[in-house]
CSV table of C-alpha atoms in Angstrom, one decimal:
chain,number,residue,atom,x,y,z
A,433,MET,CA,22.3,4.0,-59.1
A,434,ALA,CA,21.3,8.1,-58.3
A,435,PRO,CA,19.4,9.7,-60.9
A,436,LEU,CA,21.9,12.3,-63.1
A,437,VAL,CA,19.2,15.5,-62.6
A,438,GLU,CA,18.7,16.2,-58.9
A,439,ILE,CA,14.6,18.4,-58.7
A,440,SER,CA,13.1,19.7,-56.4
A,441,ILE,CA,10.8,23.1,-56.0
A,442,PRO,CA,11.8,24.6,-52.9
A,443,THR,CA,9.9,27.6,-53.2
A,444,THR,CA,7.4,29.6,-54.8
A,445,GLN,CA,6.2,33.0,-56.2
A,446,ILE,CA,3.8,35.6,-57.2
A,447,SER,CA,3.8,36.7,-60.6
A,448,LYS,CA,4.2,41.0,-61.3
A,449,THR,CA,2.0,40.8,-64.2
A,450,THR,CA,-1.8,42.0,-64.7
A,451,ASN,CA,-4.1,38.8,-63.5
A,452,PRO,CA,-0.3,37.6,-61.5
A,453,TYR,CA,-0.8,33.9,-60.9
A,454,THR,CA,1.7,31.4,-58.9
A,455,ILE,CA,5.0,30.7,-59.8
A,456,TYR,CA,7.1,27.2,-59.0
A,457,ASP,CA,11.2,27.3,-58.3
A,458,ILE,CA,12.5,24.4,-60.1
A,459,SER,CA,16.1,23.9,-59.1
A,460,LEU,CA,18.2,21.4,-60.5
A,461,ARG,CA,21.6,20.1,-59.9
A,462,LEU,CA,23.6,18.3,-62.8
A,463,PRO,CA,26.9,17.2,-62.2
A,464,LEU,CA,28.6,20.5,-64.0
A,465,ARG,CA,26.3,22.8,-63.1
A,466,SER,CA,22.9,23.7,-61.2
A,467,PHE,CA,20.0,26.4,-62.0
A,468,THR,CA,17.0,27.4,-61.5
A,469,LEU,CA,13.8,27.3,-63.8
A,470,GLN,CA,10.2,29.4,-63.1
A,471,LYS,CA,6.7,27.1,-64.5
A,472,ARG,CA,3.5,27.9,-64.0
A,473,PHE,CA,1.0,25.3,-63.6
A,474,SER,CA,-0.6,24.8,-67.0
A,475,ASP,CA,3.0,23.9,-68.3
A,476,PHE,CA,2.9,21.3,-65.4
A,477,THR,CA,-0.8,20.2,-67.7
A,478,ALA,CA,0.9,20.7,-70.8
A,479,LEU,CA,3.7,18.6,-69.7
A,480,HIS,CA,1.9,15.9,-68.9
A,481,SER,CA,-0.2,15.8,-72.0
A,482,ALA,CA,3.0,15.6,-73.6
A,483,LEU,CA,4.5,12.8,-71.3
A,484,THR,CA,1.5,10.2,-72.5
A,485,SER,CA,1.5,10.8,-76.1
A,486,GLN,CA,4.9,10.4,-76.5
A,487,ALA,CA,5.2,8.0,-73.9
A,488,GLY,CA,2.0,6.2,-75.5
A,489,ALA,CA,1.5,6.1,-72.0
A,490,PRO,CA,1.4,8.2,-68.6
A,491,PRO,CA,3.7,8.8,-66.6
A,492,PRO,CA,3.6,7.4,-63.4
A,493,ALA,CA,2.9,9.9,-61.2
A,494,THR,CA,-0.4,11.6,-61.0
A,495,LEU,CA,-0.9,15.8,-61.5
A,496,PRO,CA,-2.0,17.7,-57.8
A,497,GLN,CA,-6.1,18.5,-59.2
A,498,LYS,CA,-6.8,22.0,-60.2
A,499,SER,CA,-8.7,23.5,-57.5
A,500,TRP,CA,-12.7,26.0,-59.1
A,501,PHE,CA,-13.4,27.2,-56.1
A,502,ALA,CA,-10.2,28.6,-54.7
A,503,ARG,CA,-6.6,30.5,-56.5
A,504,THR,CA,-3.0,29.4,-55.3
A,505,ILE,CA,-2.6,33.2,-54.8
A,506,SER,CA,-4.8,33.5,-52.6
A,507,ASN,CA,-4.5,30.4,-50.4
A,508,PRO,CA,-0.5,30.2,-48.9
A,509,ALA,CA,-2.1,26.1,-47.5
A,510,LEU,CA,-3.3,25.4,-51.3
A,511,THR,CA,0.0,26.5,-52.8
A,512,GLU,CA,2.1,24.6,-50.6
A,513,SER,CA,0.3,21.4,-50.9
A,514,ARG,CA,0.3,22.3,-55.3
A,515,ARG,CA,4.2,23.2,-54.8
A,516,LYS,CA,5.2,19.3,-52.8
A,517,GLY,CA,2.0,17.2,-55.3
A,518,LEU,CA,4.2,19.1,-58.0
A,519,GLU,CA,8.1,18.3,-57.1
A,520,SER,CA,7.2,14.8,-56.1
A,521,TYR,CA,5.1,14.6,-59.3
A,522,LEU,CA,9.1,15.7,-61.5
A,523,ARG,CA,10.9,13.3,-59.0
A,524,ASP,CA,9.0,10.5,-59.9
A,525,ILE,CA,8.8,10.4,-63.3
A,526,ASN,CA,13.1,11.2,-62.7
A,527,GLU,CA,14.0,8.5,-60.4
A,528,ALA,CA,11.2,6.3,-62.3
A,529,ASP,CA,13.0,2.7,-63.2
A,530,ASP,CA,11.3,2.9,-66.7
A,531,PRO,CA,12.9,5.4,-69.0
A,532,ARG,CA,10.4,6.1,-71.5
A,533,TRP,CA,8.9,9.8,-70.2
A,534,ARG,CA,12.6,11.0,-69.4
A,535,ASP,CA,13.6,10.3,-72.7
A,536,THR,CA,11.2,12.2,-75.1
A,537,SER,CA,11.8,15.7,-76.2
A,538,ALA,CA,9.5,17.1,-74.1
A,539,TRP,CA,10.4,16.1,-70.7
A,540,ARG,CA,14.1,17.6,-72.0
A,541,SER,CA,12.2,20.9,-73.5
A,542,PHE,CA,10.8,21.4,-69.7
A,543,LEU,CA,13.8,21.0,-67.8
A,544,ASN,CA,16.6,22.3,-70.2
A,545,LEU,CA,18.0,19.4,-70.4
A,546,PRO,CA,21.0,18.5,-72.5
A,547,SER,CA,19.7,15.8,-75.8
A,548,SER,CA,20.8,13.1,-73.7
A,549,THR,CA,20.8,13.1,-70.3
A,550,THR,CA,22.5,9.8,-69.7
A,551,SER,CA,25.3,10.6,-71.0
A,552,ASN,CA,27.5,11.1,-68.3
A,553,SER,CA,28.3,14.9,-68.8
A,554,ALA,CA,31.1,15.4,-66.7
A,555,SER,CA,33.0,12.4,-69.0
A,556,ALA,CA,32.3,14.8,-71.9
A,557,LEU,CA,33.9,17.7,-70.3
A,558,HIS,CA,37.2,16.2,-69.3
A,559,ASN,CA,37.4,14.7,-72.3
A,560,ALA,CA,36.8,17.9,-74.8
A,561,ILE,CA,39.8,19.5,-72.4
A,562,THR,CA,41.7,16.7,-72.8
A,563,THR,CA,41.7,15.5,-76.6
A,564,PRO,CA,41.2,18.0,-79.5
A,565,THR,CA,38.3,16.2,-80.2
A,566,SER,CA,35.1,17.4,-80.8
A,567,VAL,CA,31.9,18.6,-78.3
A,568,THR,CA,28.5,17.2,-78.9
A,569,ASP,CA,26.4,18.7,-77.2
A,570,PRO,CA,25.1,22.6,-76.7
A,571,VAL,CA,24.9,23.1,-73.2
A,572,VAL,CA,28.1,21.3,-72.4
A,573,TRP,CA,30.0,23.4,-74.6
A,574,LEU,CA,28.8,26.1,-72.5
A,575,ASP,CA,30.4,23.9,-69.4
A,576,CYS,CA,33.9,24.1,-71.5
A,577,HIS,CA,34.1,27.6,-72.0
A,578,ARG,CA,33.3,28.2,-68.4
A,579,ASP,CA,36.1,26.1,-68.3
A,580,LEU,CA,38.2,28.0,-70.9
A,581,LYS,CA,37.7,31.2,-69.3
A,582,SER,CA,39.2,29.6,-65.7
A,583,LEU,CA,41.7,28.5,-67.3
A,584,LEU,CA,43.0,31.5,-69.2
A,585,HIS,CA,42.5,33.3,-65.3
A,586,ASP,CA,44.4,30.9,-63.7
A,587,ALA,CA,47.3,31.9,-66.8
A,588,ARG,CA,46.9,35.3,-65.8
A,589,LEU,CA,47.4,34.7,-62.2
A,590,GLN,CA,50.3,32.4,-62.4
A,591,LEU,CA,52.2,35.7,-64.7
A,592,THR,CA,51.8,38.1,-62.0
A,593,ARG,CA,52.6,36.2,-59.6
A,594,ARG,CA,56.0,35.4,-62.0
A,595,ASP,CA,56.6,39.6,-62.6
A,596,GLN,CA,56.5,39.7,-58.5
A,597,ALA,CA,58.8,36.6,-57.5
A,598,ALA,CA,61.6,37.0,-55.8
A,599,THR,CA,63.6,34.7,-57.3
A,600,ALA,CA,64.8,32.7,-60.8
A,601,GLN,CA,63.4,29.7,-59.7
A,602,ALA,CA,60.1,30.8,-58.3
A,603,GLN,CA,59.3,33.2,-61.7
A,604,HIS,CA,60.4,29.3,-64.1
A,605,GLU,CA,57.5,27.5,-61.4
A,606,CYS,CA,55.3,30.1,-62.4
A,607,SER,CA,56.7,30.3,-65.9
A,608,ALA,CA,55.5,26.8,-66.4
A,609,GLN,CA,52.2,26.9,-64.7
A,610,ALA,CA,51.8,29.0,-67.5
A,611,LYS,CA,52.8,27.3,-70.0
A,612,LYS,CA,50.3,24.5,-69.2
A,613,CYS,CA,47.0,26.4,-68.4
A,614,LEU,CA,47.5,28.4,-72.0
A,615,VAL,CA,48.5,24.9,-74.0
A,616,ARG,CA,45.4,23.5,-72.3
A,617,ALA,CA,43.0,26.2,-73.2
A,618,GLY,CA,44.7,26.0,-77.0
A,619,THR,CA,43.3,22.6,-77.0
A,620,MET,CA,40.0,23.5,-75.9
A,621,ILE,CA,39.9,27.0,-77.6
A,622,LEU,CA,40.7,24.2,-81.3
A,623,THR,CA,37.4,21.4,-79.1
A,624,LEU,CA,34.8,24.3,-78.9
A,625,GLU,CA,35.7,25.6,-82.8
A,626,ARG,CA,35.3,21.8,-84.0
A,627,GLY,CA,31.3,21.8,-82.0
A,628,LEU,CA,30.6,25.0,-83.7
A,629,ARG,CA,31.6,23.8,-87.2
A,630,ASP,CA,30.5,20.3,-87.5
A,631,GLN,CA,27.5,20.0,-84.8
A,632,GLY,CA,24.6,21.7,-86.7
A,633,TRP,CA,23.1,22.8,-83.3
A,634,ASP,CA,19.1,24.2,-83.7
A,635,LEU,CA,20.7,27.2,-81.6
A,636,GLY,CA,18.9,30.3,-83.5
A,637,ASP,CA,21.4,32.9,-85.0
A,638,GLY,CA,21.6,35.2,-82.1
A,639,GLU,CA,22.4,32.6,-79.8
A,640,LEU,CA,25.3,31.5,-82.6
A,641,ARG,CA,26.5,34.5,-82.4
A,642,ARG,CA,27.1,35.2,-79.3
A,643,ARG,CA,29.1,31.6,-79.3
A,644,LYS,CA,31.3,33.4,-81.8
A,645,ASP,CA,32.0,36.2,-79.7
A,646,LEU,CA,32.7,34.8,-76.7
A,647,LEU,CA,35.1,32.1,-78.3
A,648,GLY,CA,36.8,34.7,-80.7
A,649,SER,CA,37.3,37.2,-77.7
A,650,ALA,CA,38.4,33.6,-75.2
A,651,LYS,CA,41.2,33.1,-78.0
A,652,LYS,CA,42.5,37.4,-78.7
A,653,GLU,CA,42.5,36.5,-75.1
A,654,LYS,CA,45.4,33.5,-75.2
A,655,GLU,CA,46.9,35.4,-77.8
A,656,GLY,CA,47.6,38.3,-75.2
A,657,LEU,CA,48.6,36.2,-72.1
A,658,ASP,CA,51.5,33.9,-74.9
A,659,HIS,CA,52.8,37.6,-76.0
A,660,LEU,CA,52.7,38.4,-72.5
A,661,LEU,CA,54.5,35.3,-71.8
A,662,ASN,CA,56.9,35.5,-74.4
A,663,ALA,CA,58.2,38.9,-73.4
A,664,MET,CA,58.2,38.3,-69.5
A,665,VAL,CA,61.0,35.2,-70.8
A,666,ALA,CA,62.8,37.7,-73.2
A,667,LYS,CA,63.0,40.3,-70.5
A,668,SER,CA,64.7,38.0,-67.8
A,669,GLN,CA,67.4,36.8,-70.4
A,670,LEU,CA,68.2,40.2,-71.4
A,671,ASP,CA,68.4,41.0,-67.2
A,672,LYS,CA,71.1,38.8,-67.1
A,673,THR,CA,72.9,39.4,-69.3
A,674,VAL,CA,73.6,43.0,-67.3
A,675,ALA,CA,76.0,42.5,-64.6
A,676,SER,CA,75.7,43.7,-61.4
A,677,VAL,CA,77.9,46.1,-59.6
A,678,LYS,CA,80.1,43.0,-57.5
A,679,ASP,CA,80.9,41.0,-60.7
A,680,LYS,CA,82.5,44.2,-61.9
A,681,THR,CA,84.5,45.2,-59.6
A,682,ALA,CA,85.2,41.3,-59.0
A,683,LEU,CA,86.1,41.4,-62.9
A,684,ILE,CA,87.6,44.6,-63.3
A,685,GLY,CA,88.7,45.6,-60.6
A,686,THR,CA,88.5,49.0,-58.6
A,687,THR,CA,91.7,50.2,-61.6
A,688,GLN,CA,89.1,50.6,-64.6
A,689,GLN,CA,86.3,53.3,-63.0
A,690,ALA,CA,88.5,56.0,-63.4
A,691,PRO,CA,86.6,56.2,-67.2
A,692,LYS,CA,83.2,56.2,-65.2
A,693,GLN,CA,84.3,59.6,-62.9
A,694,GLY,CA,84.7,61.6,-66.4
A,695,ARG,CA,81.2,60.5,-68.1
A,696,VAL,CA,78.7,63.5,-68.7
A,697,LEU,CA,76.0,62.3,-69.2
A,698,GLY,CA,73.5,64.4,-67.4
A,699,LYS,CA,72.1,63.6,-64.1
A,700,GLU,CA,73.5,59.4,-63.0
A,701,THR,CA,70.8,56.8,-61.3
A,702,GLY,CA,71.3,54.9,-58.9
A,703,ARG,CA,70.6,52.2,-62.2
A,704,THR,CA,73.4,54.6,-64.3
A,705,ARG,CA,75.8,55.1,-61.8
A,706,GLU,CA,77.8,52.1,-61.9
A,707,LEU,CA,77.2,51.4,-64.4
A,708,ASP,CA,79.7,52.1,-68.1
A,709,ASN,CA,78.8,53.4,-70.8
A,710,GLN,CA,78.1,49.8,-72.3
A,711,GLY,CA,76.3,49.1,-70.1
A,712,VAL,CA,74.6,52.1,-70.2
A,713,LEU,CA,73.5,51.2,-73.7
A,714,GLN,CA,72.6,48.5,-72.7
A,715,LEU,CA,70.1,49.3,-69.7
A,716,GLN,CA,68.6,52.1,-72.4
A,717,LYS,CA,67.6,49.1,-74.8
A,718,GLN,CA,66.0,47.3,-72.4
A,719,LEU,CA,63.8,50.1,-71.3
A,720,MET,CA,63.1,50.9,-74.7
A,721,GLN,CA,62.4,47.3,-75.1
A,722,GLU,CA,59.9,46.9,-72.0
A,723,GLN,CA,58.5,50.3,-73.0
A,724,ASP,CA,57.7,48.9,-77.0
A,725,LEU,CA,56.4,46.3,-75.0
A,726,ASP,CA,53.9,47.4,-72.5
A,727,VAL,CA,52.8,49.8,-75.5
A,728,GLU,CA,52.3,46.7,-77.8
A,729,GLU,CA,49.2,45.2,-74.8
A,730,LEU,CA,47.7,48.9,-75.2
A,731,ALA,CA,47.1,48.7,-78.1
A,732,LYS,CA,46.8,44.5,-77.8
A,733,VAL,CA,43.5,46.4,-74.6
A,734,VAL,CA,42.5,48.9,-76.6
A,735,ARG,CA,41.3,47.1,-79.6
A,736,ARG,CA,40.1,44.8,-77.9
A,737,GLN,CA,37.9,46.2,-76.0
A,738,ARG,CA,37.1,48.3,-79.2
A,739,GLU,CA,35.6,44.6,-80.2
A,740,LEU,CA,33.8,43.8,-77.4
A,741,GLY,CA,31.9,47.3,-78.1
A,742,THR,CA,31.5,46.2,-81.8
A,743,ALA,CA,29.9,42.4,-81.0
A,744,ILE,CA,27.4,44.0,-78.1
A,745,GLN,CA,26.1,46.3,-80.9
A,746,GLU,CA,25.6,44.1,-82.7
A,747,GLU,CA,24.0,41.6,-79.8
A,748,LEU,CA,21.6,44.6,-78.8
A,749,ASP,CA,20.7,45.4,-82.1
A,750,VAL,CA,19.6,40.9,-82.6
A,751,GLN,CA,18.1,41.9,-79.8
A,752,ARG,CA,15.9,44.8,-80.2
A,753,ASP,CA,15.1,42.9,-83.6
A,754,LEU,CA,13.6,40.0,-82.0
A,755,LEU,CA,11.6,42.8,-79.4
A,756,GLY,CA,9.9,43.9,-82.5
A,757,MET,CA,9.0,40.9,-84.1
A,758,LEU,CA,7.8,39.9,-80.8
A,759,ASP,CA,5.7,43.0,-80.4
A,760,GLU,CA,4.2,42.6,-83.8
A,761,ASP,CA,2.9,38.6,-82.6
A,762,VAL,CA,1.7,40.2,-79.2
A,763,THR,CA,-0.6,42.9,-81.3
A,764,ARG,CA,-1.3,40.2,-83.5
A,765,VAL,CA,-2.5,37.6,-80.9
A,766,ALA,CA,-4.0,40.4,-78.8
A,767,GLY,CA,-6.8,41.0,-82.0
A,768,LYS,CA,-7.6,37.2,-81.9
A,769,VAL,CA,-8.0,37.4,-78.8
A,770,GLU,CA,-10.7,40.7,-78.8
A,771,VAL,CA,-12.2,38.7,-82.1
A,772,VAL,CA,-12.8,35.2,-79.7
A,773,ARG,CA,-14.5,37.4,-76.7
A,774,LYS,CA,-16.7,39.0,-79.3
A,775,ARG,CA,-18.1,36.0,-80.3
A,776,VAL,CA,-18.1,34.8,-76.4
A,777,ASP,CA,-20.1,38.3,-76.0
A,778,LYS,CA,-22.8,37.6,-78.8
A,779,ILE,CA,-23.3,33.5,-77.6
A,780,SER,CA,-23.5,34.6,-74.6
């Protein structure tokens, strides 16, 4: 059976720090997504120690030996040899028959994997879309949200096609497709809400707030599309009540056109010239309703933009606080390093 995670290290690069070191680009392919991690050699040695400790035995593969007389940043041959060795190390663990090293928290944390890679993530996503259950994994939650955005995009696309459709049949088909996407989106929103509310994931306040903002924006977008679809259906029904010129001629006859000649309502247009007083009144009501709907949609867009701006500002405040805490930690660690360096100088 092929592993659910495909691992490779296709490239390396040199860090741009003051003291440069080699970075190994780890490429991972999961059933629903692909991403890349960047690790240095010391991360692999820490992983090896953690796997040995948590699994109770060393992994089925050995790490490449550390070189004391050459550095990978100045030796391309050594870099390539170590890249191949580290790639083989990860693949041997990933493809081993014994899963105890893959089941450790150290392995999942090192590769940023979900809490259980043995479960079928694609099946979890399908269940989240088709049934109003709860998402049990934070990574699958993000995949569900990505699929939710895709459904909303498809619904908006179908509404655009409906507005451009020339026949009533095409309009009906586009409306049905848009409604189907919106119903599925509503089910998925309920699923994502249950996931955030019931699972109790340890994501941190900032990440939890970001996911709530993503879900709130999706809900507002879905509500806006619902209103737009209802407005289009109402407009279509109103258009059916306005009789065409040929229909009026066939029903009323040409002898009833005299009242139109005596009407003085200013400059006539192509839409009003062939209508009687009742038709002009109905057309005016229709135009006013269309303008009201446009104003409502514009107001929703403005409110949505304002809410997004507020959410972005709150996220920036959180990130600024985190950076301040990180700066304090760096200063404290730098002080400890300086004390250790002085002690080493005294000993030497």
